[in-house]
Tab-separated table of C-alpha atoms in Angstrom:
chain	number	residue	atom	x	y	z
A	217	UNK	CA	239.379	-137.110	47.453
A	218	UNK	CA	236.560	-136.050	45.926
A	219	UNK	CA	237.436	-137.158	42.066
A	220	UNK	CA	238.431	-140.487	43.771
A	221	UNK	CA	235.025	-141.036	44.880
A	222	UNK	CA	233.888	-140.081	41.511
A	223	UNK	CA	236.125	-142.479	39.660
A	224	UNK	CA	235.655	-144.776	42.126
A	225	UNK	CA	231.613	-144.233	41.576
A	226	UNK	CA	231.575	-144.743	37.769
A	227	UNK	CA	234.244	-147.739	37.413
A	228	UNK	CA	231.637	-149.788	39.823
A	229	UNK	CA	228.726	-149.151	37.006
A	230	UNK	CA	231.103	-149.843	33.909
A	231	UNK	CA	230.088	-153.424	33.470
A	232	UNK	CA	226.672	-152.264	33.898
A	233	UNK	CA	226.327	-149.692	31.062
A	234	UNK	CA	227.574	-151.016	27.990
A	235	UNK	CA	224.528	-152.042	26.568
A	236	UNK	CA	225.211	-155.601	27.018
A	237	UNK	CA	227.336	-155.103	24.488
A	238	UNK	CA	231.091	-156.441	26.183
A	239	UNK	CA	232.160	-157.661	30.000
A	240	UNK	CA	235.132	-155.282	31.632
A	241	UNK	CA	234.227	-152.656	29.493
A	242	UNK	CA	235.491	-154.275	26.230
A	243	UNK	CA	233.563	-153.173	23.241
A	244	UNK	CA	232.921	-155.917	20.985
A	245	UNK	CA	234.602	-156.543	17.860
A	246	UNK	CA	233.174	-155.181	14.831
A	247	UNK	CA	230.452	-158.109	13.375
A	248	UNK	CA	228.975	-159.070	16.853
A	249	UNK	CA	225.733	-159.209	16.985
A	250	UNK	CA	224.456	-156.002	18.934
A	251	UNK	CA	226.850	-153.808	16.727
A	252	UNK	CA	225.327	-152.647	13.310
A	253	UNK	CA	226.526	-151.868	10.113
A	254	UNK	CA	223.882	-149.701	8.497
A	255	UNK	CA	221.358	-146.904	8.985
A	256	UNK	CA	218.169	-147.646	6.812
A	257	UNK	CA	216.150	-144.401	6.408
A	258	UNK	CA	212.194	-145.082	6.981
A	259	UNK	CA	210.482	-142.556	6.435
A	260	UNK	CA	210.081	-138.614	6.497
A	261	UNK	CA	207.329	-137.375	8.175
A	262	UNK	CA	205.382	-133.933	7.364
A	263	UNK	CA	203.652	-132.292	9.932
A	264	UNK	CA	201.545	-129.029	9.608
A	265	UNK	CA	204.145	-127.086	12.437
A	266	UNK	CA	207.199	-127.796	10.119
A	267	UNK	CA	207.875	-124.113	8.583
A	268	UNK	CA	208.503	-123.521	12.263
A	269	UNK	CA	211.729	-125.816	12.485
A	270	UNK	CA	212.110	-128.710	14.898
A	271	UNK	CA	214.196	-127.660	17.872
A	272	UNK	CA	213.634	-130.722	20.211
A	273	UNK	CA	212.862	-134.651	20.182
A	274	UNK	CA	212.129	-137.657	22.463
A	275	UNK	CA	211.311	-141.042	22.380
A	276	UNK	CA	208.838	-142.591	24.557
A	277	UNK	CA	210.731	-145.075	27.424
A	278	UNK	CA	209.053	-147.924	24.910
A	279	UNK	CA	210.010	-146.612	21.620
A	280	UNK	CA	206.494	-146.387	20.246
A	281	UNK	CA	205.954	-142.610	20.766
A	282	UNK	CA	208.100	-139.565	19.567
A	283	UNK	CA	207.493	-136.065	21.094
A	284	UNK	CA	208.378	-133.243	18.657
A	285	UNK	CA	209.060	-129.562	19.730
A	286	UNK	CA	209.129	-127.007	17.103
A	287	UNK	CA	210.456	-123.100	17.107
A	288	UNK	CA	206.722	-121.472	17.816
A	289	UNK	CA	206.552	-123.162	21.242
A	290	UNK	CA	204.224	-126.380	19.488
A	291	UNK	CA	204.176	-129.950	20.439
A	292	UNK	CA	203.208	-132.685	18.889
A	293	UNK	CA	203.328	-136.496	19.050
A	294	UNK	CA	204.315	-138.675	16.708
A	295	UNK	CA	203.847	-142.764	16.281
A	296	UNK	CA	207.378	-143.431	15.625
A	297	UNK	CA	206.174	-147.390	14.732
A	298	UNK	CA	204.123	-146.457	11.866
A	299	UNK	CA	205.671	-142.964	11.369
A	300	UNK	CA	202.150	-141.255	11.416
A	301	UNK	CA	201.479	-137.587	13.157
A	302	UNK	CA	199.967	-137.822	16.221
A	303	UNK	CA	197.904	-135.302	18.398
A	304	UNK	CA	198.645	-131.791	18.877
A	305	UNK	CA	199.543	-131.415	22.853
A	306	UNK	CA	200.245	-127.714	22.046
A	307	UNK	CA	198.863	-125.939	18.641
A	308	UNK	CA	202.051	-122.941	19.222
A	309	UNK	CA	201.675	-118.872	19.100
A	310	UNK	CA	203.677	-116.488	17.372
A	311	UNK	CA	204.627	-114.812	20.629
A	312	UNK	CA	206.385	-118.097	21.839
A	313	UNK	CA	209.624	-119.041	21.652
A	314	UNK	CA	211.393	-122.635	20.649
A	315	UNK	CA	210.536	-125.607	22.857
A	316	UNK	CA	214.148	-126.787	23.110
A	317	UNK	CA	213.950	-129.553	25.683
A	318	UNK	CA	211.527	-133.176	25.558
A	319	UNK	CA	211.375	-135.195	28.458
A	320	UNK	CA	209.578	-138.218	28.982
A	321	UNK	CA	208.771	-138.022	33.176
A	322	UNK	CA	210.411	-141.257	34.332
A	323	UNK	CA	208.540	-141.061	37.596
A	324	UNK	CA	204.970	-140.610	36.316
A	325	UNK	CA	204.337	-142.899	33.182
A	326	UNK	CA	201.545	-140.508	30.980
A	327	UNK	CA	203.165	-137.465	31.363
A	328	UNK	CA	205.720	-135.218	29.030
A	329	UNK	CA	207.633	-132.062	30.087
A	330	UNK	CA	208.821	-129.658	27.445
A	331	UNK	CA	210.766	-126.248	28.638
A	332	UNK	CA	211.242	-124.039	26.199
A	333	UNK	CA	213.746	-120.525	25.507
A	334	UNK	CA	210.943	-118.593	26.596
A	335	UNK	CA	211.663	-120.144	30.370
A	336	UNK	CA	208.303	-121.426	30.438
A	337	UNK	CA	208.286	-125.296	31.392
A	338	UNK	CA	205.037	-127.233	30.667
A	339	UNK	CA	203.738	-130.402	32.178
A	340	UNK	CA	201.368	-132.326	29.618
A	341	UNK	CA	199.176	-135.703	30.673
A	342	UNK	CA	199.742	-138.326	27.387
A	343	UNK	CA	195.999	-139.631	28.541
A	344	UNK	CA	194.011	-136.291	27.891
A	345	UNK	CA	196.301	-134.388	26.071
A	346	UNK	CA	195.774	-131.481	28.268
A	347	UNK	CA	198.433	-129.381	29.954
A	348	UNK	CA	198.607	-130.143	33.746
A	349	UNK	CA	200.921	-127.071	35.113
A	350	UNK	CA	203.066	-124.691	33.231
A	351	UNK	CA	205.587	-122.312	35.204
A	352	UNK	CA	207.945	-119.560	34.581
A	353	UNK	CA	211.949	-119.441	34.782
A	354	UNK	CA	211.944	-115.485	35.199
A	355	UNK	CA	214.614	-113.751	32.755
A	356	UNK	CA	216.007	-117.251	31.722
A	357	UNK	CA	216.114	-118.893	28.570
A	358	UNK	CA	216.034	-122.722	29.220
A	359	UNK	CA	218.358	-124.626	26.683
A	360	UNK	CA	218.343	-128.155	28.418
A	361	UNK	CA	216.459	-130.160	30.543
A	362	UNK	CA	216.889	-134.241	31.852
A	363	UNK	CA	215.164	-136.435	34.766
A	364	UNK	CA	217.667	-138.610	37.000
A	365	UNK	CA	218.147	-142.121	36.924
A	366	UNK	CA	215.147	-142.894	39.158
A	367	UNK	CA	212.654	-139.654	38.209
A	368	UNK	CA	212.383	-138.525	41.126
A	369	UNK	CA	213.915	-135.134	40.376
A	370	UNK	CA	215.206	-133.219	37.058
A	371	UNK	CA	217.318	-130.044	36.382
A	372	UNK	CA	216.992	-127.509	33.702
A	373	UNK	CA	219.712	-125.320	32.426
A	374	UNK	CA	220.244	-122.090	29.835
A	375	UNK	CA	220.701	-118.295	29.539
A	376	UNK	CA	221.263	-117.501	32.850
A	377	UNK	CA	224.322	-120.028	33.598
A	378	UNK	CA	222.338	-121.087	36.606
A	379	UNK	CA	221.317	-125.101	37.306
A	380	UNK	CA	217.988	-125.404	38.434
A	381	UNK	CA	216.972	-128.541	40.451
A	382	UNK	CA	213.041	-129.658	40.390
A	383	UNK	CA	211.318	-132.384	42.768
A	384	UNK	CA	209.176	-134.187	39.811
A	385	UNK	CA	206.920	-135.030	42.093
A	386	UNK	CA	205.477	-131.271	43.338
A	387	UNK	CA	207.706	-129.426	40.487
A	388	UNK	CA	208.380	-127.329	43.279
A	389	UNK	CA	212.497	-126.224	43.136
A	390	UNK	CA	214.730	-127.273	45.348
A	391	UNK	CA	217.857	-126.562	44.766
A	392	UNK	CA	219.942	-123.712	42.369
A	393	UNK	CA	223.772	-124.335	41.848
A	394	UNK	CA	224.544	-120.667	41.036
A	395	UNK	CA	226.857	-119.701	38.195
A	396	UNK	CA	229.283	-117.184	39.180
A	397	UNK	CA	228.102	-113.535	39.299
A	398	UNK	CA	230.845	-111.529	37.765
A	399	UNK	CA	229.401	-108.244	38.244
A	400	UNK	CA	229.332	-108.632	41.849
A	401	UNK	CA	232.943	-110.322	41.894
A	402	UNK	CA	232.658	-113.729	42.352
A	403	UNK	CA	235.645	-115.048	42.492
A	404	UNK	CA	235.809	-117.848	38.874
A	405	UNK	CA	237.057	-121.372	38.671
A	406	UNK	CA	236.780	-124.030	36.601
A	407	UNK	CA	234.687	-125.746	39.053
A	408	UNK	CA	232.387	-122.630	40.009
A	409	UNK	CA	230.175	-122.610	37.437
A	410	UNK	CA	229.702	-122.086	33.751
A	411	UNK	CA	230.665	-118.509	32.148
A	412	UNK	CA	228.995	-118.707	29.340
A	413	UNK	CA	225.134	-120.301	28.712
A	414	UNK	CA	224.521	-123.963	28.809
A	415	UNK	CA	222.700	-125.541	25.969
A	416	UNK	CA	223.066	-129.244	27.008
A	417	UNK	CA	222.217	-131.022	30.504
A	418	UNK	CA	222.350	-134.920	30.472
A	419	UNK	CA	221.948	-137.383	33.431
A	420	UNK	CA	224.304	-140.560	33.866
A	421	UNK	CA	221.837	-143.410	32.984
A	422	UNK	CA	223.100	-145.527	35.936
A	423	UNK	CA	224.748	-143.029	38.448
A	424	UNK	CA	221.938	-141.476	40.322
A	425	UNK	CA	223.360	-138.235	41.463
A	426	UNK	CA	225.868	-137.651	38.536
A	427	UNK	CA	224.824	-135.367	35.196
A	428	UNK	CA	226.928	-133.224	32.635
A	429	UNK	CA	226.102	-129.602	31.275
A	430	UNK	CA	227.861	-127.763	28.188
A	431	UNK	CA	227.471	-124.345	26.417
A	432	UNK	CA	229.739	-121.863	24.883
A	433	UNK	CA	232.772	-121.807	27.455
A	434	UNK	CA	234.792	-124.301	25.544
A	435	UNK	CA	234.136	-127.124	28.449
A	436	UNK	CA	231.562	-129.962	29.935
A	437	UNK	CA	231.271	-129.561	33.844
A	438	UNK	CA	230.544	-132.911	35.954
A	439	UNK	CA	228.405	-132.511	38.696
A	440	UNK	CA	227.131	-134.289	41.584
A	441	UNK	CA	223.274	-132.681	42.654
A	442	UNK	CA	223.557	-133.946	46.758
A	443	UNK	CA	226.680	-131.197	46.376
A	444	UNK	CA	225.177	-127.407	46.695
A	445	UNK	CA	227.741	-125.889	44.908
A	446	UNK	CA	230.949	-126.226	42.457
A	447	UNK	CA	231.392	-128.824	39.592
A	448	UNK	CA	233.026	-132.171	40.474
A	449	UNK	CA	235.305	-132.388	37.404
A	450	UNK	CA	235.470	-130.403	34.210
A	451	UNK	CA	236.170	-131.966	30.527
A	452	UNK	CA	238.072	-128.721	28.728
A	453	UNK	CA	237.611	-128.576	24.951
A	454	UNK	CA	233.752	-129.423	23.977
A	455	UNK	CA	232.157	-125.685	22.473
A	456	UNK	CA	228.421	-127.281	23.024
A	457	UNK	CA	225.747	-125.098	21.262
A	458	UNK	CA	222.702	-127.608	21.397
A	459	UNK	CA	222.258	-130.912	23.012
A	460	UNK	CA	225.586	-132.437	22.523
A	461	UNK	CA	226.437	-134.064	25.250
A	462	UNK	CA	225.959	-138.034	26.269
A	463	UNK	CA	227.216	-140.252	28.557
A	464	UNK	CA	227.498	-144.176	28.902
A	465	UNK	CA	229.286	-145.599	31.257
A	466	UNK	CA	232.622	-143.711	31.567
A	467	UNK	CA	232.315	-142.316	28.855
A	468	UNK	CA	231.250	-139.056	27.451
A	469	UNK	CA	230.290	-138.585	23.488
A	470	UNK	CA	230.264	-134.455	22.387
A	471	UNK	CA	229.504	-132.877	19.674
A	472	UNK	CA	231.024	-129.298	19.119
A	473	UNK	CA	230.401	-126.427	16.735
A	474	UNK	CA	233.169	-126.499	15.370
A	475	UNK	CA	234.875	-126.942	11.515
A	476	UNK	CA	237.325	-129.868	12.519
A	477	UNK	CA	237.435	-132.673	15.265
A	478	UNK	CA	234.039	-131.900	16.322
A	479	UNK	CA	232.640	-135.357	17.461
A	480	UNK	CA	234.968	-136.676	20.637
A	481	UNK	CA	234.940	-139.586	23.307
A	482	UNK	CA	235.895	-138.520	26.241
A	483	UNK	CA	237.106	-140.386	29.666
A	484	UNK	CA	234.412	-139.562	32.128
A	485	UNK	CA	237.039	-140.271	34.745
A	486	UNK	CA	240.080	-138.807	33.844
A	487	UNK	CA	238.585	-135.670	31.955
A	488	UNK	CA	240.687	-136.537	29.315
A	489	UNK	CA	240.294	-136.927	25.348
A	490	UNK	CA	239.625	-140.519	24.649
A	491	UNK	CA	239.465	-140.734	20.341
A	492	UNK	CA	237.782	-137.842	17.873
A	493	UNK	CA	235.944	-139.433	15.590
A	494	UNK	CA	235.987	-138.907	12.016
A	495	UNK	CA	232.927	-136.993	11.120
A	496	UNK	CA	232.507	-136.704	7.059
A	497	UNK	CA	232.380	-133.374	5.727
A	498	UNK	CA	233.724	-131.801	2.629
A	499	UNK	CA	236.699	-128.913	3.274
A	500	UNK	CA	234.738	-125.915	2.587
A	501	UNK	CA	231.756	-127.132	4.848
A	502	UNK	CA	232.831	-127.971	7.835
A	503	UNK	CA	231.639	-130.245	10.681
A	504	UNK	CA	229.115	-127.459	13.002
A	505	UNK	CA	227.588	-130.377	14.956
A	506	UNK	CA	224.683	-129.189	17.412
A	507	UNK	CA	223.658	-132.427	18.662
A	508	UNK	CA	225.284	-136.449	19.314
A	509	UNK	CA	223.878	-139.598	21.035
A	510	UNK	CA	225.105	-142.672	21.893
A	511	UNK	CA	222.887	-145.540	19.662
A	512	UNK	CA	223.010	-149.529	19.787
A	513	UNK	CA	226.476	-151.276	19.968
A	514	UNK	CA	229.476	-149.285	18.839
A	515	UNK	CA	227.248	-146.821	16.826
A	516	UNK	CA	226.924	-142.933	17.508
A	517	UNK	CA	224.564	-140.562	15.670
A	518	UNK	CA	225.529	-136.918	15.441
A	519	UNK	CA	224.255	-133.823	12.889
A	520	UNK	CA	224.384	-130.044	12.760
A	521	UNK	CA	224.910	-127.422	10.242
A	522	UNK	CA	227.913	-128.057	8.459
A	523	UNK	CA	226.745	-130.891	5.977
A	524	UNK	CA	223.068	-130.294	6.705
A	525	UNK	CA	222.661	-133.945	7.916
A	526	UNK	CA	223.311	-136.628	10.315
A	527	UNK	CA	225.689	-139.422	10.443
A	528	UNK	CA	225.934	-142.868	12.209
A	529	UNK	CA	229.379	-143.391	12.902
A	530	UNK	CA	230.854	-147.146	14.062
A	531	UNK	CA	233.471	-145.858	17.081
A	532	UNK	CA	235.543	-148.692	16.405
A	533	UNK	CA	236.273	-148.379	13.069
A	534	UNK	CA	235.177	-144.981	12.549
A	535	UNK	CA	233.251	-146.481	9.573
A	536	UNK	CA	230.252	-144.378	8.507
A	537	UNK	CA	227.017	-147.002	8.499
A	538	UNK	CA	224.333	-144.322	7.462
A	539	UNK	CA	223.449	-140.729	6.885
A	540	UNK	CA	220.461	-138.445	6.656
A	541	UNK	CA	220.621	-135.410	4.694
A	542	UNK	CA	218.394	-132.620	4.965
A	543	UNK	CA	217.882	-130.682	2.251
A	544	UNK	CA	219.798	-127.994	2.614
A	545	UNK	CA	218.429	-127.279	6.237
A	546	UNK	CA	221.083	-127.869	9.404
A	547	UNK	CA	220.253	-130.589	11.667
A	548	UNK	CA	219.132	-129.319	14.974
A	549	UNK	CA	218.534	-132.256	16.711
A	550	UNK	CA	219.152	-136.319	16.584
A	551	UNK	CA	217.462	-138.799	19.000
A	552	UNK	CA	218.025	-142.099	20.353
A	553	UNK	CA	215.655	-144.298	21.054
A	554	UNK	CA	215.881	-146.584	24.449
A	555	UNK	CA	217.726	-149.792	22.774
A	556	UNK	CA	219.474	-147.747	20.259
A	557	UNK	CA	218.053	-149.237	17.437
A	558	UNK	CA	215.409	-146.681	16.260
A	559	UNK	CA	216.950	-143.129	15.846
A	560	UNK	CA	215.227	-139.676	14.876
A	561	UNK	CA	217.107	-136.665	13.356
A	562	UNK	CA	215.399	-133.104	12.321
A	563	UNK	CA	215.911	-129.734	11.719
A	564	UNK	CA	215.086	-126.530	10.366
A	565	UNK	CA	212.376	-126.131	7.909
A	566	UNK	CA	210.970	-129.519	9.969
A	567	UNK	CA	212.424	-132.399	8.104
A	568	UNK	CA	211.585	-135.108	10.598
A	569	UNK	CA	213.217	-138.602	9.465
A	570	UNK	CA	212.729	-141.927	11.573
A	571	UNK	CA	215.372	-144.438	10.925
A	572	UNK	CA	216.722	-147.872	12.021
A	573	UNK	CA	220.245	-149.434	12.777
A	574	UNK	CA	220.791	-152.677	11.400
């Protein structure tokens, strides 16, 4: 009954979600308009926190803006237009730990959250550049972090297997969906809760109660947050080790560590494979992909460690339109801009390039 619903749920918002891009859920034929052939690097961007490695991006909700988390806890904006560092929100200290989630706050225009694998979670105002609140997931390493639909809550999830749900309007916590606790014998399901740690968490843009986590269990777990416990569906396959998970519509784009058939569509409805896409790599390297997004028209944009770059792939044809290689540095994370046509991609050693889909 309860995957009916969900089905039921998601086939309403298909011909909502496709980026105006097709009607019935058609994607368009390769030359239309909205669907682009070619990734034109920009620019690179230095900044002074680089030797640190990039861990974490985010575009602004009006493209203009680019938070930047790197692996000493730092954060730093960047003008994404002009491809110009920006202020400092957080200078970073040796004793901290990666920020490995960005979030815009949907709710409250001016402010940015970043949570980081120390468990700390910061609020930051945009205005004054001054940290508002900062608070503590005790013994947890947070991996992943993403605001609803409307902003008006957002969950974090890592280490501990455990989903945390926030009110964004008092940060107070509200909710925990509880992994499994296997030294106390909790009885384990595929719908009880990840066994091993999440390192991806991502909201359906138009389904307000619906988001996705991943990690190292081999699977992506649908859940809806108005349930207090056990996973709705479960996608088996995906080995998620960074954010590499996104959804549109009904369906879900991963990108696994893995050598071969790492970048997959998936049918958010049926839990079932829906195409791997061809993701180019040379036989001794390997594909390794940490992170994947869902860009403008038909175009995805995944990297990770296996070619030490990023590629825009066209999902119809499987055509490669663009890459960005780092130099010799994996990819840790690849961003999306709202529209799709401006995309970010970084890494280890910094390596911050701002690109656009044509």
């Amino acid at each position: 009954m309860a995957h009916r619903r969900l089905a039921e749920a998601l086939q309403v918002s298909r011909d909502l979600v496709v980026s105006g891009c097709g009607k019935d859920g058609v994607w368009p034929a390769e030359g239309d308009s909205c669907c682009p052939s070619s990734l034109a690097c920009l620019r690179q961007v230095p900044l002074g926190k680089d030797a640190h490695g990039i861990y974490s991006l985010c575009f602004a909700p009006g493209g203009g803006q680019l938070a930047v988390g790197f692996g000493n806890g730092s954060v730093q904006l960047v003008d994404a237009a002009r491809g110009l560092p920006g202020p400092s929100l957080f200078p970073g200290h040796r004793t901290r730990q990666a920020v490995t989630a960005l979030k815009f706050h949907r709710a409250k225009p001016g402010l940015l959250l970043a949570a980081g694998a120390d468990g700390t979670i910061s609020t930051y105002d945009l205005i004054s550049y001054y940290p508002l609140a900062s608070w503590t997931e005790t013994e947890n390493e947070i991996n992943a972090m993403d605001f609803c639909r409307d902003g008006s809550s957002f969950a974090t999830a890592g280490k501990d297997r455990h989903i945390r749900l926030y009110d964004s309007h008092t940060n107070q916590l509200f909710h925990i969906m509880r992994a499994p606790d296997f030294m106390a014998g909790d009885e384990f399901t595929p719908l009880s809760g990840h066994s091993r740690r999440i390192f991806a968490l991502r909201f359906h843009p138009t389904e307000l109660h619906l988001f996705l986590t991943g990690g190292w269990d081999n699977s992506v777990k649908v859940w809806d947050k108005r349930v207090s416990k056990g996973a709705r569906s479960v996608i088996n396959g995906p080995h998620i080790c960074g954010p590499g998970i996104d959804v549109k519509g009904d369906q879900v784009l991963t990108g696994s560590w893995v050598p071969r058939h790492a970048l997959q569509l998936w049918d958010l409805r049926l839990s079932r494979l829906w195409q791997t896409l061809p993701f180019p790599c040379s036989p001794t390297q390997g594909e390794f992909l940490y992170s994947a997004q869902f860009c403008m028209g038909d175009v995805v944009l995944a990297g990770g460690s296996g070619t030490s770059g990023a590629s825009a792939i066209h999902t119809g044809t499987g055509q490669v339109v663009g890459e960005i290689l780092l130099p010799n540095k994996p990819v840790h994370v690849v961003a999306s801009a709202p529209g799709g046509q401006a995309v970010a991609v970084a890494g280890a050693g910094g390596n911050l390039h701002l690109a656009e889909l044509h």
